[in-house]
Amino acid sequence: MSRLTDLLRQVRGTDAQLGADLEKEISALTKRRSFGLVFERHQPEAVELPGQPIRRGAKVRVLQPRGETAKGDSRLWRVDSIETDFAGQQIAQLIELVKDAPEHTTAPIEDLVVVAEFDDKIYPGLVETGRVERGGDKPFHTVINAENFHALEMLTYTHRGRVDAIYIDPPYNSGAQDWKYNNDYVEGDDDYRHSKWLSFMERRLLVARELLRRDGALVVTIDEHEVNRLGVLLDQVFPESTRQLVTIVNNPKGVTQSYLSRVEEYAFFVFGPEARLGSVDDDLLTHRDVDGSDASGEIQRPRWKGLLRSGDDSLRADRKDMFYPVWLDVSTGKLVQAGAPLPWGDSPSFEEQDGLTPIWPIRRDLQEGRWGVGPATLNSLIEQGFAAAGKFDKKRNTWAVSYLSRQVRDDLDLGLLEVRKRDTSTGVADVVYVDTAARRVRTVWHRSSHDAGAHGTDLIRGLLGQGRTFPFPKSLYAVEDSVRPLVANKPDAIILDFFSGSGTTAHAVMRLNHQDRGRRQCISVTNNEVSAGEHSKLRKQRLRPGDSEWERWGICDYITKPRIRAAITGKTPDGEPIKGEYKFTDEFPMAEGFEENAAFFTLTYEAPLSVRHNRAFERVAPMLWLRAGATGRVIDDLGDRGWDVSAVYGVLENIDDAEHFFEAVRGSEAVHAVFVVTDDDAAFQMVCRELASNLNVVRLYESYLQNFEINQGRGF
């Protein structure tokens, strides 16, 4: 650096401004990390906002003509003026947003779309587009149709430092057309696709960090394409947190890639500095088939496996050496030993010999079956107390036999199980799990419930019908298992998913609530983009984003909202009861639905002047409801009296009628938040003095405007 300093000194002597500029840039470079993830931080992203009005001064993009499928003009323009031509068509005068020699042009208003870049100030609002209510006074799950970066910005006003867990499944950047950057698909031949993806993720993770509680946790799923880069990025964005990588077997059949067949994906768990995990009874790797517990519920036992072979290869003819007698002392219920295999062609005898009764592998259909292990193995199991006689079956004229499988015996060797005692008559071991409450989830998960095909793709098909599909959805139970330890001890937790896709996270949170009568709520953020294939198809039909026929095929309207509605009501979009049952931890018919509430919103972009003068209250109102806990009705109209009180919050605009408002607030014990619309500081202080000190009193619109003015200029 000394040589560089000398050169700078020389430059300052000849050109002071150039020297100052160079010093500024060099100073920025020296502050960068010497080690860690270094990538090109691309220019801020931009998002098109179909439906936003075209006004003078608006930032816009010129849309490609209807019916054309070629790539359109990606340049950004500023609307200089709007005029009406002789035919009555509105024409905009445009100036290109470049520094040197900007181009001027004109375009019909209908061919323009408003664009927001990610370094622009935004003033968000929400418009409700529907709801479903089956949960009584429980908080609402919310689905927000929006560009997720702007939705995260909005949530800094409603949920800063309040989110208990974030679960996201971002685009994996595999080279396929699975995500867009600045309105273009990023494909495998893009030289900058890795740095674009990192810029894309960093911007969102930095805002998400502001939403998490210090005892909260973030889960990010990913595959091999970006797993290494993502790990370093997470370390840089969350330096105070603890990061762990989990391997999840999500496709046991495997997908052939190069030389090997991939069966897994990954999930990064990022634990806040004060995070605590709730107790779980499944480490998600070792054999965990629970048979029962004692009266206190503290001791759990593994499930014993039936010795009689079932399924394929289960007849005597399939394995002739597996058809042998197991000798039982009926008076004590003790298994004594396994006999030699019966020669093929000989019929079994059920007569006693030397006071012992033979048990033969006879199937329920009375055919001759076969045992699951050989005589030598069974004799070893009997000796250890790991095989036992069950109940007598009159139909088969024989007894059931069960044993501890190899997986359970391996767990015993690992110290996860212990022999508590042995029956004095039968010698059968009482095998129990060791310290169940203290068991920790492993960093490798292998559960059949995590199969993304059977419990992701097929499950969505059952919920929505054959016609509606979503690419690569997560297994419902894999997401449930990811979130469970993070919120097991938090029945009122707030869970956020800002890459919501089909809505699996919200569905999993409903399942968790069903299991312990929790009141957790999920905030799901997704956009309404159509797939790449659907995009081309709709363009050929002369449609554009913003057209109703285009929007109806978008992810949010076509998949996410119908899926969450179906999960709650237990009915498909066609009104038919959903077939099938939920499996594993909590089994019940899907047609029963859930006792939950959900509300659906679309993000809007408001003018700050309209907000300041209380002309955008109807769109800001749902944000106040979210901030107050998303419970009860939304106060979106203050009526003639200028105030209102809902289930858990109140809004006061008419200070002259404050006494009646105070009475209403005092009469509702559940109210914990109050929003006061006033520019008068003295009036606001008067309201604060009159209200109970435990109420959260917020001044509008000062708090709202300051929040989004501060957010601007994050340095992305």
CSV table of C-alpha atoms in Angstrom, one decimal, residues 145-384:
chain,number,residue,atom,x,y,z
A,145,ASN,CA,-48.5,-11.7,-3.9
A,146,ALA,CA,-45.4,-9.5,-4.5
A,147,GLU,CA,-41.9,-9.3,-5.6
A,148,ASN,CA,-40.3,-10.8,-2.5
A,149,PHE,CA,-37.6,-8.1,-2.0
A,150,HIS,CA,-40.3,-5.4,-1.8
A,151,ALA,CA,-42.5,-7.6,0.4
A,152,LEU,CA,-39.5,-8.0,2.8
A,153,GLU,CA,-39.1,-4.2,2.8
A,154,MET,CA,-42.8,-3.9,3.7
A,155,LEU,CA,-42.3,-6.5,6.6
A,156,THR,CA,-39.6,-4.3,8.2
A,157,TYR,CA,-42.5,-2.0,9.2
A,158,THR,CA,-44.7,-4.8,10.5
A,159,HIS,CA,-42.3,-7.5,11.8
A,160,ARG,CA,-38.9,-6.1,12.4
A,161,GLY,CA,-37.2,-8.3,15.0
A,162,ARG,CA,-40.3,-10.4,15.5
A,163,VAL,CA,-40.0,-13.5,13.2
A,164,ASP,CA,-39.2,-16.7,15.0
A,165,ALA,CA,-38.3,-18.8,12.0
A,166,ILE,CA,-37.6,-18.3,8.3
A,167,TYR,CA,-37.8,-21.2,5.9
A,168,ILE,CA,-37.0,-20.6,2.2
A,169,ASP,CA,-36.6,-22.7,-0.9
A,170,PRO,CA,-34.9,-20.2,-3.3
A,171,PRO,CA,-34.1,-20.9,-7.0
A,172,TYR,CA,-31.2,-23.3,-7.1
A,173,ASN,CA,-29.5,-21.6,-10.1
A,174,SER,CA,-29.1,-25.0,-11.9
A,175,GLY,CA,-28.9,-23.4,-15.3
A,176,ALA,CA,-32.5,-24.1,-16.2
A,177,GLN,CA,-35.1,-21.4,-16.6
A,178,ASP,CA,-36.0,-21.4,-12.9
A,179,TRP,CA,-35.5,-17.7,-12.1
A,180,LYS,CA,-35.2,-14.2,-13.5
A,181,TYR,CA,-32.8,-11.4,-13.0
A,182,ASN,CA,-33.9,-8.0,-14.3
A,183,ASN,CA,-36.8,-9.7,-16.1
A,184,ASP,CA,-34.6,-12.1,-18.0
A,185,TYR,CA,-34.2,-15.8,-17.4
A,186,VAL,CA,-30.7,-16.7,-16.1
A,187,GLU,CA,-29.6,-19.7,-18.1
A,188,GLY,CA,-26.6,-22.1,-17.8
A,189,ASP,CA,-24.6,-20.3,-20.5
A,190,ASP,CA,-24.6,-16.9,-18.6
A,191,ASP,CA,-21.1,-16.2,-17.6
A,192,TYR,CA,-22.3,-14.1,-14.6
A,193,ARG,CA,-25.0,-16.4,-13.4
A,194,HIS,CA,-23.3,-17.3,-10.1
A,195,SER,CA,-22.6,-13.6,-9.2
A,196,LYS,CA,-26.1,-12.6,-10.3
A,197,TRP,CA,-27.6,-15.3,-8.0
A,198,LEU,CA,-25.4,-14.2,-5.1
A,199,SER,CA,-26.4,-10.6,-5.5
A,200,PHE,CA,-30.0,-11.7,-5.8
A,201,MET,CA,-29.7,-13.7,-2.5
A,202,GLU,CA,-27.6,-11.2,-0.6
A,203,ARG,CA,-30.1,-8.4,-1.0
A,204,ARG,CA,-32.9,-10.5,0.4
A,205,LEU,CA,-30.9,-12.1,3.2
A,206,LEU,CA,-29.8,-8.8,4.5
A,207,VAL,CA,-33.4,-7.6,4.9
A,208,ALA,CA,-34.5,-11.0,6.3
A,209,ARG,CA,-31.8,-10.6,9.0
A,210,GLU,CA,-33.6,-7.5,10.2
A,211,LEU,CA,-36.8,-9.5,10.7
A,212,LEU,CA,-35.4,-12.4,12.7
A,213,ARG,CA,-35.5,-12.5,16.4
A,214,ARG,CA,-32.2,-13.1,18.2
A,215,ASP,CA,-33.5,-16.4,19.3
A,216,GLY,CA,-34.8,-17.2,15.8
A,217,ALA,CA,-33.4,-19.4,13.0
A,218,LEU,CA,-33.2,-19.4,9.2
A,219,VAL,CA,-33.4,-22.5,7.0
A,220,VAL,CA,-32.3,-22.3,3.4
A,221,THR,CA,-32.6,-25.3,1.1
A,222,ILE,CA,-30.2,-25.7,-1.9
A,223,ASP,CA,-28.6,-28.4,-4.1
A,224,GLU,CA,-25.1,-28.9,-5.3
A,225,HIS,CA,-25.0,-26.1,-7.8
A,226,GLU,CA,-24.7,-23.3,-5.2
A,227,VAL,CA,-24.3,-25.0,-1.9
A,228,ASN,CA,-20.7,-24.0,-1.3
A,229,ARG,CA,-21.2,-20.3,-2.3
A,230,LEU,CA,-24.3,-20.1,-0.3
A,231,GLY,CA,-22.6,-21.3,2.8
A,232,VAL,CA,-19.9,-18.6,2.6
A,233,LEU,CA,-22.6,-16.0,1.9
A,234,LEU,CA,-24.6,-17.0,5.0
A,235,ASP,CA,-21.4,-16.7,7.1
A,236,GLN,CA,-20.9,-13.1,5.8
A,237,VAL,CA,-24.5,-12.0,6.2
A,238,PHE,CA,-25.0,-13.7,9.6
A,239,PRO,CA,-21.6,-13.4,11.4
A,240,GLU,CA,-23.1,-13.8,14.9
A,241,SER,CA,-25.0,-16.9,14.1
A,242,THR,CA,-24.2,-20.6,14.0
A,243,ARG,CA,-24.5,-22.3,10.7
A,244,GLN,CA,-25.0,-26.1,10.1
A,245,LEU,CA,-25.5,-28.0,6.9
A,246,VAL,CA,-28.1,-30.8,6.7
A,247,THR,CA,-28.2,-33.5,4.0
A,248,ILE,CA,-31.7,-34.6,3.2
A,249,VAL,CA,-32.5,-37.7,1.1
A,250,ASN,CA,-35.4,-36.4,-0.9
A,251,ASN,CA,-35.4,-38.7,-4.0
A,252,PRO,CA,-34.4,-42.2,-3.0
A,253,LYS,CA,-34.8,-43.4,-6.6
A,254,GLY,CA,-32.0,-41.1,-7.6
A,255,VAL,CA,-31.4,-38.7,-10.5
A,256,THR,CA,-28.5,-39.6,-12.8
A,257,GLN,CA,-26.0,-36.7,-13.0
A,258,SER,CA,-22.7,-37.4,-14.6
A,259,TYR,CA,-21.2,-40.5,-13.0
A,260,LEU,CA,-23.3,-40.7,-9.9
A,261,SER,CA,-27.0,-40.8,-9.1
A,262,ARG,CA,-28.0,-37.9,-6.8
A,263,VAL,CA,-30.6,-38.7,-4.1
A,264,GLU,CA,-30.2,-35.7,-1.8
A,265,GLU,CA,-30.4,-32.0,-1.4
A,266,TYR,CA,-29.2,-29.7,1.4
A,267,ALA,CA,-30.5,-27.3,4.0
A,268,PHE,CA,-28.5,-24.7,5.8
A,269,PHE,CA,-29.7,-24.0,9.4
A,270,VAL,CA,-28.6,-20.6,10.6
A,271,PHE,CA,-29.2,-20.3,14.4
A,272,GLY,CA,-29.4,-16.8,16.0
A,273,PRO,CA,-27.1,-16.1,18.9
A,274,GLU,CA,-29.8,-16.8,21.4
A,275,ALA,CA,-31.6,-19.7,19.6
A,276,ARG,CA,-32.9,-22.7,21.5
A,277,LEU,CA,-34.2,-25.8,19.9
A,278,GLY,CA,-37.4,-27.5,21.2
A,279,SER,CA,-37.3,-31.2,22.0
A,280,VAL,CA,-38.2,-33.7,19.3
A,281,ASP,CA,-38.6,-37.5,19.5
A,282,ASP,CA,-37.0,-38.3,16.1
A,283,ASP,CA,-33.4,-37.6,15.1
A,284,LEU,CA,-34.5,-38.1,11.4
A,285,LEU,CA,-31.7,-40.6,10.7
A,286,THR,CA,-31.6,-43.6,13.0
A,287,HIS,CA,-34.5,-46.1,13.1
A,288,ARG,CA,-37.4,-44.4,14.8
A,289,ASP,CA,-40.5,-46.5,14.7
A,290,VAL,CA,-42.2,-45.9,18.1
A,291,ASP,CA,-44.4,-48.7,19.5
A,292,GLY,CA,-45.6,-47.0,22.7
A,293,SER,CA,-44.7,-45.3,25.9
A,294,ASP,CA,-45.3,-45.8,29.6
A,295,ALA,CA,-48.0,-44.0,31.5
A,296,SER,CA,-45.9,-40.9,32.1
A,297,GLY,CA,-45.2,-40.6,28.4
A,298,GLU,CA,-41.5,-40.2,29.1
A,299,ILE,CA,-40.3,-43.7,28.0
A,300,GLN,CA,-40.7,-44.7,24.4
A,301,ARG,CA,-40.0,-48.1,22.9
A,302,PRO,CA,-39.2,-49.2,19.3
A,303,ARG,CA,-41.7,-51.1,17.2
A,304,TRP,CA,-41.1,-54.8,17.0
A,305,LYS,CA,-41.3,-56.3,13.5
A,306,GLY,CA,-43.5,-59.2,12.6
A,307,LEU,CA,-41.4,-62.4,11.9
A,308,LEU,CA,-43.9,-63.5,9.2
A,309,ARG,CA,-42.7,-62.2,5.8
A,310,SER,CA,-45.2,-60.0,3.9
A,311,GLY,CA,-45.3,-58.5,0.5
A,312,ASP,CA,-43.2,-59.8,-2.4
A,313,ASP,CA,-41.1,-63.0,-2.0
A,314,SER,CA,-43.3,-64.1,0.9
A,315,LEU,CA,-44.4,-67.6,0.1
A,316,ARG,CA,-42.8,-70.9,1.2
A,317,ALA,CA,-41.9,-71.6,-2.4
A,318,ASP,CA,-39.9,-68.4,-2.6
A,319,ARG,CA,-37.5,-69.4,0.2
A,320,LYS,CA,-37.9,-73.1,1.1
A,321,ASP,CA,-35.3,-72.9,3.9
A,322,MET,CA,-37.3,-70.2,5.6
A,323,PHE,CA,-40.2,-72.6,6.4
A,324,TYR,CA,-39.4,-74.0,9.8
A,325,PRO,CA,-41.1,-74.4,13.2
A,326,VAL,CA,-40.6,-72.0,16.1
A,327,TRP,CA,-41.1,-73.9,19.4
A,328,LEU,CA,-43.2,-72.2,22.1
A,329,ASP,CA,-43.8,-73.1,25.7
A,330,VAL,CA,-47.5,-72.2,25.9
A,331,SER,CA,-47.6,-72.3,29.7
A,332,THR,CA,-45.1,-69.5,30.0
A,333,GLY,CA,-45.3,-67.8,26.6
A,334,LYS,CA,-41.6,-68.3,26.1
A,335,LEU,CA,-40.0,-69.0,22.7
A,336,VAL,CA,-37.6,-71.9,23.2
A,337,GLN,CA,-35.9,-72.3,19.8
A,338,ALA,CA,-36.2,-72.4,16.1
A,339,GLY,CA,-36.3,-75.8,14.5
A,340,ALA,CA,-34.7,-77.1,11.3
A,341,PRO,CA,-36.4,-76.1,7.9
A,342,LEU,CA,-39.1,-78.6,6.9
A,343,PRO,CA,-38.2,-80.5,3.7
A,344,TRP,CA,-40.0,-79.2,0.6
A,345,GLY,CA,-43.1,-81.3,0.0
A,346,ASP,CA,-43.6,-82.2,3.6
A,347,SER,CA,-46.7,-80.9,5.4
A,348,PRO,CA,-46.3,-79.1,8.8
A,349,SER,CA,-47.6,-80.8,11.9
A,350,PHE,CA,-49.2,-78.7,14.6
A,351,GLU,CA,-48.9,-81.4,17.3
A,352,GLU,CA,-47.0,-80.8,20.5
A,353,GLN,CA,-43.6,-82.4,21.0
A,354,ASP,CA,-42.0,-82.7,24.4
A,355,GLY,CA,-44.4,-80.1,25.9
A,356,LEU,CA,-43.7,-77.5,23.2
A,357,THR,CA,-46.0,-76.3,20.5
A,358,PRO,CA,-44.8,-75.5,17.0
A,359,ILE,CA,-45.5,-72.1,15.4
A,360,TRP,CA,-45.5,-72.2,11.6
A,361,PRO,CA,-45.4,-69.3,9.1
A,362,ILE,CA,-49.0,-69.5,7.9
A,363,ARG,CA,-50.3,-66.4,6.1
A,364,ARG,CA,-53.7,-64.7,6.7
A,365,ASP,CA,-55.0,-66.3,3.4
A,366,LEU,CA,-53.9,-69.7,5.0
A,367,GLN,CA,-51.2,-70.2,2.4
A,368,GLU,CA,-47.8,-71.4,3.6
A,369,GLY,CA,-45.6,-68.4,3.9
A,370,ARG,CA,-42.1,-68.0,5.2
A,371,TRP,CA,-40.2,-66.3,8.1
A,372,GLY,CA,-38.2,-63.1,7.7
A,373,VAL,CA,-35.0,-64.5,9.2
A,374,GLY,CA,-33.3,-67.9,9.2
A,375,PRO,CA,-33.2,-70.4,12.1
A,376,ALA,CA,-29.7,-69.5,13.3
A,377,THR,CA,-30.5,-65.8,13.4
A,378,LEU,CA,-33.8,-66.4,15.2
A,379,ASN,CA,-32.1,-68.6,17.8
A,380,SER,CA,-29.6,-65.8,18.5
A,381,LEU,CA,-32.5,-63.3,18.9
A,382,ILE,CA,-34.4,-65.6,21.2
A,383,GLU,CA,-31.3,-66.0,23.4
A,384,GLN,CA,-30.8,-62.2,23.6
